[in-house]
Coordinates of C-alpha atoms in Angstrom, one line a residue:
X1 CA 106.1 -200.9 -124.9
X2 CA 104.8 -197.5 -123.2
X3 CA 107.5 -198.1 -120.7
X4 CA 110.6 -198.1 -122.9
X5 CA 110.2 -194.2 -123.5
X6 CA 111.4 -194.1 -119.8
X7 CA 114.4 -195.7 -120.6
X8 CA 116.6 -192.8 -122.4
X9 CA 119.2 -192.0 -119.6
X10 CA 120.1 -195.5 -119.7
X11 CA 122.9 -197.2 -121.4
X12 CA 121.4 -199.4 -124.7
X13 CA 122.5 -202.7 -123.3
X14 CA 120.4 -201.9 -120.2
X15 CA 117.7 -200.9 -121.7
X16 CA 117.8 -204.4 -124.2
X17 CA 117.8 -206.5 -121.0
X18 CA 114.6 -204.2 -119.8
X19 CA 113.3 -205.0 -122.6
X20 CA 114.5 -209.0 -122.1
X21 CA 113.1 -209.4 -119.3
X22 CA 109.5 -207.6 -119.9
X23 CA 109.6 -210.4 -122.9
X24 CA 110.0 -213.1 -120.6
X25 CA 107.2 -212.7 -118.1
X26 CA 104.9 -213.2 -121.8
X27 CA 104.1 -216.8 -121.0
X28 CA 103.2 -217.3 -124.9
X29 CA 107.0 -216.5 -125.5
X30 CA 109.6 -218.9 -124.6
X31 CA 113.4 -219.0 -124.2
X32 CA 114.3 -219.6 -127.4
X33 CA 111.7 -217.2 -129.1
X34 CA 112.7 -213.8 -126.7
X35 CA 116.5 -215.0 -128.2
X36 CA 115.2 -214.3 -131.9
X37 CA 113.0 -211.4 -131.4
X38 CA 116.5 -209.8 -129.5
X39 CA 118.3 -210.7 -132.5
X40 CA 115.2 -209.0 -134.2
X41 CA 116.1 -206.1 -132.2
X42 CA 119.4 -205.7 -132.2
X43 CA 119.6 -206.0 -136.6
X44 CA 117.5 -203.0 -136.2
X45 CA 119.9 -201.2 -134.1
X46 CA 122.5 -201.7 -135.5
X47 CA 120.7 -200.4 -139.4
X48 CA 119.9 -197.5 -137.3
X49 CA 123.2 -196.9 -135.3
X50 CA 124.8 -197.5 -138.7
X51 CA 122.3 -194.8 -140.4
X52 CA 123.8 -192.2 -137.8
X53 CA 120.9 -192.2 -134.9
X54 CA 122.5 -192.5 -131.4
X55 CA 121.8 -195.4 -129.4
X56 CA 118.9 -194.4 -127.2
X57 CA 116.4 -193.1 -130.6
X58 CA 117.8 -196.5 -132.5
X59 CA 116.3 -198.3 -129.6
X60 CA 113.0 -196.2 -128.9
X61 CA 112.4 -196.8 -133.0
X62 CA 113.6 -200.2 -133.5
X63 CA 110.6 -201.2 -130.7
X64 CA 108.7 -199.0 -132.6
X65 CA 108.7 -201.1 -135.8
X66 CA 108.6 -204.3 -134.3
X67 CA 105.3 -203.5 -133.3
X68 CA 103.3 -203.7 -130.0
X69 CA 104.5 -207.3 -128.2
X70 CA 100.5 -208.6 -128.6
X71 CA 101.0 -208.8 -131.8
X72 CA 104.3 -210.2 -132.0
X73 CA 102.6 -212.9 -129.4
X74 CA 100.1 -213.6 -131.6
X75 CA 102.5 -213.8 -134.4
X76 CA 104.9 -216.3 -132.6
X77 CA 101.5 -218.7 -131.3
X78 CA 100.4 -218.9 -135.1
X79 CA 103.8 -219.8 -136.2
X80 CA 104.3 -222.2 -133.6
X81 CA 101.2 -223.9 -133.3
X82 CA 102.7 -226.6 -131.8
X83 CA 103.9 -225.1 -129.0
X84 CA 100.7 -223.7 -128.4
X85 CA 99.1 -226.9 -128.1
X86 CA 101.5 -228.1 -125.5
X87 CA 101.0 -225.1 -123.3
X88 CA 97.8 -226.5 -122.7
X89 CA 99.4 -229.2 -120.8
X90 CA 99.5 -229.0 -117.1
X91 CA 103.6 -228.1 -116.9
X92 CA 104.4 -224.8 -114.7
X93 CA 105.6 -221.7 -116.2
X94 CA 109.2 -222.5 -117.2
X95 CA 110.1 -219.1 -115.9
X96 CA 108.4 -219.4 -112.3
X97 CA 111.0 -221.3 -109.7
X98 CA 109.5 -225.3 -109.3
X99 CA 108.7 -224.4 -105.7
X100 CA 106.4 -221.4 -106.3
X101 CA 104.8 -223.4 -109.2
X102 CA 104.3 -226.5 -106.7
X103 CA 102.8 -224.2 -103.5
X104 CA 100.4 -222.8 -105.9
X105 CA 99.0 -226.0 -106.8
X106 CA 99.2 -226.9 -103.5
X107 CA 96.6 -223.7 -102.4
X108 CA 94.5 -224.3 -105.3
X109 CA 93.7 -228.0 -105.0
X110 CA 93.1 -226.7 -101.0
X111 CA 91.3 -224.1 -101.8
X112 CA 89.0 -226.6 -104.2
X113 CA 88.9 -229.6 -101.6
X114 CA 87.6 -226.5 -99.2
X115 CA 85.1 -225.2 -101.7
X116 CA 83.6 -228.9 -102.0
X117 CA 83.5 -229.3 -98.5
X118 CA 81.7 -226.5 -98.0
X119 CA 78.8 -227.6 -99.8
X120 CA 78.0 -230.4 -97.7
X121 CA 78.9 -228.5 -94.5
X122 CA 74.9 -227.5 -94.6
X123 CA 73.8 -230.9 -94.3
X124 CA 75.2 -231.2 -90.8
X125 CA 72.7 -228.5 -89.7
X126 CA 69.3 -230.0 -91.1
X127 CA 70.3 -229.1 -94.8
X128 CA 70.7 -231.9 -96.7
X129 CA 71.3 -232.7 -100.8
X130 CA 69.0 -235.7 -101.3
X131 CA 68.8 -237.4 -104.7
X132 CA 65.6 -237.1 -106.8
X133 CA 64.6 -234.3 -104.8
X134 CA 64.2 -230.4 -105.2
X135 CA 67.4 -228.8 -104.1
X136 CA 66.6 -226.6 -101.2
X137 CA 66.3 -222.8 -101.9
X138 CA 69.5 -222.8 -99.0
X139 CA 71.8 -223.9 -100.9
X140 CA 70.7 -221.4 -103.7
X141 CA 70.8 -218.1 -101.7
X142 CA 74.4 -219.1 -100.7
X143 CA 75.5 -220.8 -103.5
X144 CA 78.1 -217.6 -104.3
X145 CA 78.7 -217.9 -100.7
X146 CA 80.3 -221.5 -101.0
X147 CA 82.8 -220.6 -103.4
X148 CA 83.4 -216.6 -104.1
X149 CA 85.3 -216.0 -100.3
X150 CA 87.7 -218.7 -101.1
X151 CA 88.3 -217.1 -105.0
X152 CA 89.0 -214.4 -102.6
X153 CA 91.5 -215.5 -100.6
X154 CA 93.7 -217.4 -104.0
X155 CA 93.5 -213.9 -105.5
X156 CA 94.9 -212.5 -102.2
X157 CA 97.4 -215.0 -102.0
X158 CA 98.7 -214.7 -105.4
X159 CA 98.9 -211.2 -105.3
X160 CA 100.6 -211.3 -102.0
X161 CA 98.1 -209.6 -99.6
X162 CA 98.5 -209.4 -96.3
X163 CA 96.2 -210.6 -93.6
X164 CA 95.4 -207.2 -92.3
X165 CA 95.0 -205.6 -95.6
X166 CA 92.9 -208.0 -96.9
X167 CA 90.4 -208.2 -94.2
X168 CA 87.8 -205.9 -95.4
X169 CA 87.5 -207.7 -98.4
X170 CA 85.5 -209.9 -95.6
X171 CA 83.2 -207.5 -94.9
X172 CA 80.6 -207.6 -97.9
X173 CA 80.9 -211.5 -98.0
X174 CA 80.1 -211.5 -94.1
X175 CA 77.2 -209.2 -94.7
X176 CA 75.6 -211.3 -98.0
X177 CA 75.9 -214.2 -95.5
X178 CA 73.8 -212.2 -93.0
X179 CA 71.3 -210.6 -95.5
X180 CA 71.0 -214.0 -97.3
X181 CA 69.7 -216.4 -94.1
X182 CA 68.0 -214.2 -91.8
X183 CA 65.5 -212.0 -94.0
X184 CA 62.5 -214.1 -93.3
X185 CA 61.7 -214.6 -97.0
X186 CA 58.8 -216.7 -97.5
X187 CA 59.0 -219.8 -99.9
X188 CA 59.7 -218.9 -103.6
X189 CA 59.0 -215.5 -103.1
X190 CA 59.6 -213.2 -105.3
X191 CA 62.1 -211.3 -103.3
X192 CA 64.0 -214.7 -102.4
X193 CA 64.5 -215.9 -106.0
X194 CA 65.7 -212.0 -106.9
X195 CA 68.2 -212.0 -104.1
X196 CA 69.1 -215.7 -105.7
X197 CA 70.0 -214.3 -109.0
X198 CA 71.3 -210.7 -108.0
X199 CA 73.8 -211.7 -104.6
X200 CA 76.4 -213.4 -107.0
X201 CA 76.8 -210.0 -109.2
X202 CA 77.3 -207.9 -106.3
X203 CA 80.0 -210.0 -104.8
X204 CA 81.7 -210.7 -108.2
X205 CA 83.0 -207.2 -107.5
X206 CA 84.8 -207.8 -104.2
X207 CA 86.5 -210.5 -105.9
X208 CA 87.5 -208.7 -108.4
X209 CA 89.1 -206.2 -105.7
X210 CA 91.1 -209.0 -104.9
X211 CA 92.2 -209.9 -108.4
X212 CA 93.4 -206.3 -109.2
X213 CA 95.6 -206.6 -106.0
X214 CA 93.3 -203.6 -104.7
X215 CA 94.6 -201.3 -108.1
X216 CA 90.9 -201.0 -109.2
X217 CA 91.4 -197.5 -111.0
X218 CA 95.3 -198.3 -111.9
X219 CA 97.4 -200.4 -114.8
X220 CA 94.4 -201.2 -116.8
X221 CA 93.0 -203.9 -114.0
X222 CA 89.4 -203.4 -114.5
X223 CA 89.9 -204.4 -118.3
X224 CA 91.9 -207.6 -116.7
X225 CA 89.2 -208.6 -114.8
X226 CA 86.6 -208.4 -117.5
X227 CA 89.3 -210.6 -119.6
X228 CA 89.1 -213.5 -116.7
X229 CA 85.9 -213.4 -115.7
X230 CA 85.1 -214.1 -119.7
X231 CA 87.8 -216.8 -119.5
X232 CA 86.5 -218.2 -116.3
X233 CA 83.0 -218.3 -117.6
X234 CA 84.6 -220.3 -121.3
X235 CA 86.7 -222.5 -118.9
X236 CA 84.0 -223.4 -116.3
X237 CA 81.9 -224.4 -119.6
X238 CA 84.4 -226.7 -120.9
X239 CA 84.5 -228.1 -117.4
X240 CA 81.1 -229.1 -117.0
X241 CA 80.9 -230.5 -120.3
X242 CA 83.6 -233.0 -119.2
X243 CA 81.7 -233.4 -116.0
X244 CA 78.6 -234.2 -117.7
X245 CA 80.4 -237.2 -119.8
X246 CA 81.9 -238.2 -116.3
X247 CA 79.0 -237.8 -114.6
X248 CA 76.8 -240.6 -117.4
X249 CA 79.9 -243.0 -117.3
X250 CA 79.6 -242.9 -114.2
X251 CA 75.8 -244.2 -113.8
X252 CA 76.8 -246.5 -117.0
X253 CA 79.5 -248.1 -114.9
X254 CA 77.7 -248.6 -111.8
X255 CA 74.1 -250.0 -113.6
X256 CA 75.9 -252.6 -115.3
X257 CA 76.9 -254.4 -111.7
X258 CA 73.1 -253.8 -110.5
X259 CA 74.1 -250.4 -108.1
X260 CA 72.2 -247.3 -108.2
X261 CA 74.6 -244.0 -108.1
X262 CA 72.5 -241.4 -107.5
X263 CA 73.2 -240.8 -103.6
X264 CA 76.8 -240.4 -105.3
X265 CA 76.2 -238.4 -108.1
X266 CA 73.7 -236.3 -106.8
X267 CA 74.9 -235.5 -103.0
X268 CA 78.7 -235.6 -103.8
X269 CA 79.7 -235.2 -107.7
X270 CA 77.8 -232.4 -109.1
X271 CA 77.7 -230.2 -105.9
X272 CA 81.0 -230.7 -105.1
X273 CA 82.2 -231.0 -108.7
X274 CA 80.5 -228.0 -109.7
X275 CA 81.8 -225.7 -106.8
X276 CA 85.5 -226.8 -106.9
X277 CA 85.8 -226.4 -110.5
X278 CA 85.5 -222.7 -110.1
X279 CA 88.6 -222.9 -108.0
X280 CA 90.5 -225.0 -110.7
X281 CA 89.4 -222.5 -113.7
X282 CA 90.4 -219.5 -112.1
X283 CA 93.6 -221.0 -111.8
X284 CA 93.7 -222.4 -115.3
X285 CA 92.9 -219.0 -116.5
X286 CA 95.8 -217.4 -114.7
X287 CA 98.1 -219.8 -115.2
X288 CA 97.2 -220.3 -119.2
X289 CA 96.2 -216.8 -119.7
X290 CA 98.3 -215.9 -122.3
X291 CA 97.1 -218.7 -124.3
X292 CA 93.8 -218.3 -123.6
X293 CA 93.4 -214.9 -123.3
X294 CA 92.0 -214.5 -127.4
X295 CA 89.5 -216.9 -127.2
X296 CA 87.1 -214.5 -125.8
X297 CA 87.8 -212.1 -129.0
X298 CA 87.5 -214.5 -131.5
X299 CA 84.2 -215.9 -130.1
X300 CA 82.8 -212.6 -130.3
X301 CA 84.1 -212.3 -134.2
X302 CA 81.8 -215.7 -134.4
X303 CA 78.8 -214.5 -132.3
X304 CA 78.3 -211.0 -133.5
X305 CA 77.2 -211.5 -136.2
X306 CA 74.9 -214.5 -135.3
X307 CA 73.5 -212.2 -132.4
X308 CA 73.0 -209.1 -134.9
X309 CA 71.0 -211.4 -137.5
X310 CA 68.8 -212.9 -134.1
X311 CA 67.9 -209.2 -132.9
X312 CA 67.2 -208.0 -136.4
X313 CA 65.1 -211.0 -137.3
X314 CA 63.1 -210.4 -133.5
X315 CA 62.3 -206.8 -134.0
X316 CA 61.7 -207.1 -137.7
X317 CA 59.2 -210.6 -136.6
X318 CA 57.2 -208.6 -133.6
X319 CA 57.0 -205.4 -136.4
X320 CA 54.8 -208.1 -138.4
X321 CA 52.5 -210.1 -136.2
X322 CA 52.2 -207.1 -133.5
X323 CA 52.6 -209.6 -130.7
X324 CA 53.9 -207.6 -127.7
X325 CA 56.6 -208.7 -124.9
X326 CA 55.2 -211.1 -122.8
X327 CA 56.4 -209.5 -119.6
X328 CA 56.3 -212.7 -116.9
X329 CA 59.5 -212.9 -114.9
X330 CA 61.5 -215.3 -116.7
X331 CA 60.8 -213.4 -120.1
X332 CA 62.5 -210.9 -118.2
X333 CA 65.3 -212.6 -117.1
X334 CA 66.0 -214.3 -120.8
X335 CA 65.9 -210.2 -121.9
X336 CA 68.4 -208.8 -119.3
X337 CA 70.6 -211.8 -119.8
X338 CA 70.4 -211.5 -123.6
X339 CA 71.0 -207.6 -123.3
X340 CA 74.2 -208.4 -121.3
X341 CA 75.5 -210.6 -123.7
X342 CA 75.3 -208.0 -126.2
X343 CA 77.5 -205.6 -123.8
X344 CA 79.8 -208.4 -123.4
X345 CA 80.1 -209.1 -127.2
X346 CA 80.9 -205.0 -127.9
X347 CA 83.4 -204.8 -124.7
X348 CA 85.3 -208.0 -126.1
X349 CA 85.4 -206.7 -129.2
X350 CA 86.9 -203.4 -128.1
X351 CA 89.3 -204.3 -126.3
X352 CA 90.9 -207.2 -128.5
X353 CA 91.3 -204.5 -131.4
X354 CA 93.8 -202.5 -132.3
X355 CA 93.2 -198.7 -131.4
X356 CA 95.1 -197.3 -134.4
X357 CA 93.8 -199.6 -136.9
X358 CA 91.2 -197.4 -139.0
X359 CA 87.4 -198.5 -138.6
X360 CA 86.2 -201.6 -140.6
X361 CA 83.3 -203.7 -141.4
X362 CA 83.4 -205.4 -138.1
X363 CA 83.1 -201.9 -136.4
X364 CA 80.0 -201.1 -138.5
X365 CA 78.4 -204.5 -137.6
X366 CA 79.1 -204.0 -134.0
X367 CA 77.4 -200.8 -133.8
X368 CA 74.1 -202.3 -135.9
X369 CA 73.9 -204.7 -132.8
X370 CA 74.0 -202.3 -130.4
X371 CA 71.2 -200.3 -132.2
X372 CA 69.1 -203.7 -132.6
X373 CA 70.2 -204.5 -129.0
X374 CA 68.6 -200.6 -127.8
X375 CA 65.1 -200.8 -130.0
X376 CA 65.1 -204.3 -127.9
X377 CA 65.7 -203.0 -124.7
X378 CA 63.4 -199.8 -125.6
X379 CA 60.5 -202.2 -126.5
X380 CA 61.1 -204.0 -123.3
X381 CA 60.9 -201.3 -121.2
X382 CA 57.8 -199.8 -122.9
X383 CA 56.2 -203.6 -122.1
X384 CA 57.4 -203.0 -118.1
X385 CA 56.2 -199.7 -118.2
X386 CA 52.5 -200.7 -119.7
X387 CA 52.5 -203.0 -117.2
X388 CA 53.5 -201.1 -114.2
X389 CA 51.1 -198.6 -115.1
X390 CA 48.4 -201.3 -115.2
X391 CA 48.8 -203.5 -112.1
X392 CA 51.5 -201.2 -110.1
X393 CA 54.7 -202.3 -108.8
X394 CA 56.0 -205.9 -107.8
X395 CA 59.7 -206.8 -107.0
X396 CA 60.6 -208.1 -110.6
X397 CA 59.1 -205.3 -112.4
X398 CA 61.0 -202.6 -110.8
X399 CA 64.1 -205.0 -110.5
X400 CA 63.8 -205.2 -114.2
X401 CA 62.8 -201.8 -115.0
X402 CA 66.3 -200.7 -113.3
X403 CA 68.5 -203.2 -115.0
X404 CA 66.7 -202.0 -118.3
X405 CA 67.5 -198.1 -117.5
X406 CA 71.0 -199.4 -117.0
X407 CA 71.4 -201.0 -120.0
X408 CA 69.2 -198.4 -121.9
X409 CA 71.8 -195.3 -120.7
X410 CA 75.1 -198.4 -121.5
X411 CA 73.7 -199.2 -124.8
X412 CA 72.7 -195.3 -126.0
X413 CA 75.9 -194.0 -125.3
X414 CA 77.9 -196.7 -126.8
X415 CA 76.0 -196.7 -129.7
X416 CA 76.8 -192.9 -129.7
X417 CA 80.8 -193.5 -129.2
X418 CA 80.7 -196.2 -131.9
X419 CA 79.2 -193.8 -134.6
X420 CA 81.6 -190.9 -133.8
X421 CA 84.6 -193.7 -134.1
X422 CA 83.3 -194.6 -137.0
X423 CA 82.9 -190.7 -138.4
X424 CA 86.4 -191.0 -136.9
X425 CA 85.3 -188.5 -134.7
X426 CA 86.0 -190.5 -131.3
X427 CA 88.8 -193.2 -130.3
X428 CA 87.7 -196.9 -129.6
X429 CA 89.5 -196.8 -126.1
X430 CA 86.7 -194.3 -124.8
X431 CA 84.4 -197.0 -125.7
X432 CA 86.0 -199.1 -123.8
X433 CA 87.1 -197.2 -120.6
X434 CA 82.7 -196.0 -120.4
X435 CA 82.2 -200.0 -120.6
X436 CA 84.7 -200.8 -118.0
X437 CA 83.0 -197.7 -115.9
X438 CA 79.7 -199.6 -115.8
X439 CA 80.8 -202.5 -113.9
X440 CA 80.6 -200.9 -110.2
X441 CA 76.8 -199.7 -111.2
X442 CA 75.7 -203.4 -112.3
X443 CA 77.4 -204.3 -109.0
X444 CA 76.1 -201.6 -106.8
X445 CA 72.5 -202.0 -107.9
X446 CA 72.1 -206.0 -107.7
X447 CA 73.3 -204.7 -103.9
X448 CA 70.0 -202.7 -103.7
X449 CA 68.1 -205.5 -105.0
X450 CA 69.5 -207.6 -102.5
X451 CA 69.1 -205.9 -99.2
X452 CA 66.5 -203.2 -100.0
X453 CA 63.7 -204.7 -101.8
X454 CA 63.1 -207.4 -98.7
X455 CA 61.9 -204.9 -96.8
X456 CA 60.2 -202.4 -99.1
X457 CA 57.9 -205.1 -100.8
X458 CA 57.4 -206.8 -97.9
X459 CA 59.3 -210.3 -98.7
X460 CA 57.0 -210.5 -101.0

């Protein structure tokens, strides 16, 4: 309710409906719940009119003690559980107009069928998906390629882009494409399977571009993103889950009348399945997001902990038998991956609590796994070091060696901001803005790894 302090050469009524209306865009609040939380408001204004305070201060302090609207949303979903269920049915926004709600679904399920298609566009030109075979390493450099440009373009839509303005969001998905088929990598190489795991990252940030409607540094967008993109990931999880059970009903079906699926389910259901579904959760997300949008937190209550007691235990277990990091490229990968998490778990937790509430437990817990998490990453890095030192430089070892410097410098300085908030020294949104902050560098350097280190190690 920033805004309302705006709002004091108004007239009260005006104001209310300002007020009204910002209500209604909260898809967690219906019609009939924005009626009570006016009448709410307007018992409070009239105490304080009565009390003597003119109508513009009765309004700015009756919003004031009915508390921030996240909390009241929360309030309303707990005490309307119910409700809450049903939102989780496939029925448009009751406040969009039918044929907006329709023409979205429309674009999506388009935008879906074209992100399947594309999968098996490849097999026209010598590329094919055959069952009981290796999937080729094609279909794994482009595999963001398939899917992210057309995530692209529903962001663009829905945030009403124009064609010209949106064109240079073409540019770094043009240039990935380029970069990912005509470096002459040689099979498995060790450059090849980098640029595999690091091309998604960097273009995750051009779509997110598109999802903050260009307003990366305005109205708290990069925070938005980092909401859906945990949102997507939770969605696209409950997807393939369902898939999976599809996919074995489907072979159960088709064995019992003597038929053999796997042309099916291999060349058509999973590839297609699994690319369109991206499509479909991004929408879900945006379209149940005020439902959704705590799961994130409260899986990060569940996992903190848990996480903290598996770092602790690891440090505390290499302390006693002296056994050192292996250092082999998937050891590495498990590391970075399990170092991300952690940043993941402390930005989610940020951001879902409230800045003015005084430091707790929690807070202490989260800082003791970012401490585990940075004696991790410092052993890590002392184990790439050692080895760099002994048989000099390969493409993983200085791809990991960066991503560990990153997270070392993420990690330190957190840790730091999370003691002085807990001295209450610091505020919690300082956290949160230096983890937001980050995301262009994660971004930036996958980039590197991606186009420079081809060349430099020789496509090795």
């Amino acid at each position: 309710m920033h805004s309302m302090t705006t709002f004091a050469d108004q007239p009260l009524e005006e104001q209310i409906a300002k007020w009204r209306i910002y209500l209604r865009r909260r898809k967690a609040l219906h019609g009939p719940d924005v009626e009570e939380l006016e009448e709410h408001l307007r018992d409070q204004l009239a105490a304080l009119t009565e009390a003597g305070l003119a109508g513009d201060e009765a309004f700015l302090i009756a919003v004031k003690r009915m508390g921030s609207l996240d909390a009241l949303s929360r309030e309303f979903a707990r005490a309307h559980s119910e409700r809450l269920w049903k939102q989780l049915v496939m029925a448009p926004d009751a406040d969009a107009p039918a044929n907006t709600a329709r023409a979205e679904i429309l674009v999506v399920l388009s935008l879906a069928v074209a992100a399947a298609l594309a999968v098996k566009v490849p097999a026209l030109f010598g590329h094919p998906i055959r069952p009981n075979e290796e999937l080729p390493l094609f279909y794994a450099r482009n595999a963001s390629l398939f899917v992210f440009p057309l995530l692209t373009v529903y962001f663009m839509w829905k945030r009403g882009w124009d064609v010209v303005s949106g064109l240079w969001l073409a540019l770094p998905f043009a240039a990935a494409a380029v970069f990912a088929n005509t470096f002459p990598f040689p099979k498995g190489s060790d450059t090849e399977v980098l640029s595999i795991l690091h091309l998604p990252i960097a273009l995750w940030l051009a779509v997110g571009f598109a999802y903050v409607g260009g307003r990366w540094f305005a109205d708290g967008g990069r925070m938005n993103f980092v909401r859906f993109s945990g949102e997507l990931a939770i969605y696209y999880v409950l997807i393939a889950l369902g898939g999976g059970v599809l996919t074995a009903f489907t072979f159960m079906m088709f064995a019992a009348i003597g038929m053999n699926p796997d042309w099916f389910v291999a060349g058509w259901l999973i590839p297609c399945g699994a690319a369109g579904a991206v499509i479909i959760g991004s929408w879900l997300v945006e379209t149940k997001q005020s439902v959704i949008e705590n799961m994130a937190p409260v899986l990060t209550r569940l996992f903190t902990p848990l996480f903290t007691i598996l770092l602790l235990v690891f440090l505390a277990t290499m302390a006693w038998t002296g056994s050192p990091i292996n250092v082999k490229r998937d050891v590495l990968i498990g590391f970075d991956l399990l170092l991300a998490v952690v940043v993941g778990l402390v930005l989610y937790a940020v951001s879902a609590r409230d800045p003015q509430a005084p430091p707790d437990f929690f807070d202490g817990l989260q800082l003791l796994l970012v401490v585990s998490a940075l004696l991790v990453d410092g052993v890590a890095l002392a184990a790439i070091a050692a080895r760099i030192s002994e048989f000099g430089f390969t493409p993983n070892r200085v791809a990991a060696l960066g991503e560990n410097l990153i997270l070392l410098v993420n990690l330190a300085w957190s840790a730091w901001l999370y003691a002085c908030f807990l001295r209450h020294r610091g505020s919690v949104a300082v956290l949160e803005r230096w983890q937001i902050a980050y995301l262009p560098i994660y971004s930036v350097w996958a980039a590197l790894v991606v186009v420079i280190f081809p060349p430099v190690f020789g496509y090795r």
